[in-house]
XYZ file of N, CA and C in Angstrom:
192
model
N -89.376 68.786 -42.438
C -89.454 68.555 -41.000
C -89.267 67.065 -40.719
N -88.370 66.778 -39.809
C -88.124 65.392 -39.436
C -89.145 64.961 -38.389
N -89.719 63.803 -38.611
C -90.707 63.273 -37.678
C -89.989 62.729 -36.451
N -90.394 63.193 -35.283
C -89.796 62.723 -34.032
C -90.851 62.028 -33.189
N -90.375 61.315 -32.191
C -91.302 60.626 -31.298
C -92.187 61.630 -30.559
N -91.631 62.762 -30.179
C -92.442 63.757 -29.468
C -93.524 64.335 -30.376
N -93.208 64.508 -31.665
C -94.212 64.970 -32.620
C -95.339 63.960 -32.727
N -94.967 62.690 -32.777
C -95.967 61.631 -32.871
C -96.845 61.603 -31.622
N -96.228 61.739 -30.455
C -96.980 61.712 -29.198
C -97.977 62.863 -29.086
N -97.719 63.962 -29.783
C -98.611 65.126 -29.735
C -99.833 64.971 -30.633
N -99.804 63.991 -31.534
C -100.945 63.772 -32.412
C -102.129 63.278 -31.576
N -103.322 63.839 -31.770
C -104.481 63.463 -30.950
C -104.822 61.968 -31.016
N -104.571 61.336 -32.143
C -104.876 59.907 -32.260
C -103.940 59.076 -31.399
N -102.683 59.492 -31.316
C -101.715 58.774 -30.488
C -101.950 59.097 -29.015
N -102.280 60.340 -28.717
C -102.599 60.715 -27.330
C -103.732 59.845 -26.790
N -104.729 59.607 -27.636
C -105.870 58.781 -27.232
C -105.419 57.354 -26.899
N -104.530 56.809 -27.711
C -104.024 55.458 -27.452
C -103.226 55.409 -26.149
N -102.432 56.435 -25.916
C -101.573 56.449 -24.735
C -102.343 56.689 -23.443
N -103.505 57.286 -23.532
C -104.314 57.532 -22.331
C -105.093 56.305 -21.886
N -105.252 55.331 -22.781
C -105.995 54.121 -22.447
C -105.018 53.077 -21.912
N -105.218 52.620 -20.671
C -104.264 51.665 -20.079
C -104.189 50.327 -20.818
N -105.219 49.972 -21.561
C -105.192 48.718 -22.314
C -104.394 48.849 -23.614
N -104.381 50.030 -24.183
C -103.712 50.247 -25.466
C -102.301 50.793 -25.327
N -102.011 51.444 -24.202
C -100.729 52.132 -24.024
C -99.508 51.229 -24.225
N -99.445 50.031 -23.633
C -98.230 49.218 -23.805
C -97.932 48.890 -25.275
N -98.950 48.550 -26.039
C -98.743 48.228 -27.455
C -98.339 49.477 -28.236
N -98.929 50.610 -27.909
C -98.575 51.858 -28.591
C -97.130 52.249 -28.282
N -96.735 52.122 -27.028
C -95.354 52.427 -26.642
C -94.378 51.489 -27.345
N -94.740 50.196 -27.422
C -93.879 49.209 -28.077
C -93.754 49.519 -29.567
N -94.847 49.937 -30.189
C -94.806 50.280 -31.617
C -93.903 51.477 -31.853
N -94.003 52.487 -31.010
C -93.152 53.668 -31.174
C -91.683 53.309 -30.949
N -91.407 52.472 -29.959
C -90.028 52.040 -29.709
C -89.487 51.256 -30.906
N -90.339 50.452 -31.511
C -89.943 49.676 -32.688
C -89.623 50.597 -33.864
N -90.499 51.518 -34.159
C -90.318 52.375 -35.328
C -89.232 53.437 -35.144
N -89.032 53.928 -33.939
C -88.035 54.979 -33.733
C -86.675 54.448 -33.303
N -86.646 53.328 -32.566
C -85.382 52.828 -32.016
C -85.008 51.441 -32.512
N -85.912 50.790 -33.233
C -85.637 49.437 -33.684
C -85.735 48.389 -32.589
N -86.360 48.745 -31.470
C -86.508 47.835 -30.341
C -87.498 46.732 -30.674
N -87.111 45.488 -30.400
C -88.013 44.364 -30.646
C -89.250 44.477 -29.769
N -90.368 44.055 -30.315
C -91.628 44.082 -29.586
C -91.629 42.940 -28.568
N -91.946 43.225 -27.297
C -91.919 42.183 -26.265
C -93.031 41.135 -26.406
N -94.126 41.494 -27.037
C -95.246 40.563 -27.221
C -95.604 40.576 -28.703
N -95.305 39.473 -29.383
C -95.435 39.407 -30.839
C -96.846 39.728 -31.332
N -97.854 39.355 -30.593
C -99.235 39.593 -31.041
C -99.576 41.080 -31.116
N -98.841 41.905 -30.401
C -99.098 43.345 -30.471
C -98.865 43.875 -31.875
N -97.942 43.274 -32.617
C -97.643 43.756 -33.960
C -98.806 43.532 -34.919
N -99.735 42.693 -34.551
C -100.914 42.438 -35.383
C -102.152 43.163 -34.849
N -101.970 43.969 -33.802
C -103.110 44.633 -33.169
C -103.510 45.903 -33.906
N -104.733 46.333 -33.661
C -105.202 47.577 -34.276
C -104.454 48.781 -33.694
N -104.008 48.679 -32.452
C -103.231 49.764 -31.849
C -101.935 49.967 -32.628
N -101.256 48.863 -32.912
C -100.002 48.923 -33.672
C -100.270 49.514 -35.056
N -101.332 49.063 -35.677
C -101.690 49.545 -37.020
C -101.976 51.045 -37.006
N -102.619 51.525 -35.950
C -102.928 52.956 -35.864
C -101.652 53.777 -35.709
N -100.713 53.296 -34.902
C -99.439 54.006 -34.742
C -98.726 54.065 -36.090
N -98.691 52.945 -36.800
C -98.041 52.901 -38.108
C -98.723 53.852 -39.093
N -100.054 53.862 -39.091
C -100.809 54.725 -39.990
C -100.481 56.204 -39.738
N -100.481 56.602 -38.476
C -100.195 57.998 -38.142
C -98.739 58.343 -38.516
N -97.819 57.424 -38.250
C -96.426 57.636 -38.631
C -96.290 57.878 -40.133
N -96.939 57.020 -40.911
C -96.871 57.162 -42.365
C -97.523 58.449 -42.835
N -98.632 58.800 -42.217
C -99.356 60.012 -42.599
C -98.523 61.258 -42.284
N -97.953 61.303 -41.097
C -97.159 62.469 -40.706
C -95.845 62.534 -41.471
N -95.330 61.377 -41.851
C -94.075 61.330 -42.602
C -94.219 61.893 -44.000
N -95.433 61.900 -44.539
C -95.672 62.408 -45.885
C -95.820 63.924 -45.913
N -96.044 64.514 -44.753
C -96.241 65.978 -44.689
C -94.916 66.698 -44.809
């Protein structure tokens, strides 16, 4: 199964990030980076726990 952005968005951990207005922009930027190669608009987001959580879930789902 190929991991898609919609699959990632359905994960409860990512849903939680996207529902929080403080975390949503960084989570969206991380998904755009990993799926489309889009540069992150705010460099500090790449060091945030939100970014790390998106990466962790991506890696976890990619192994399934």
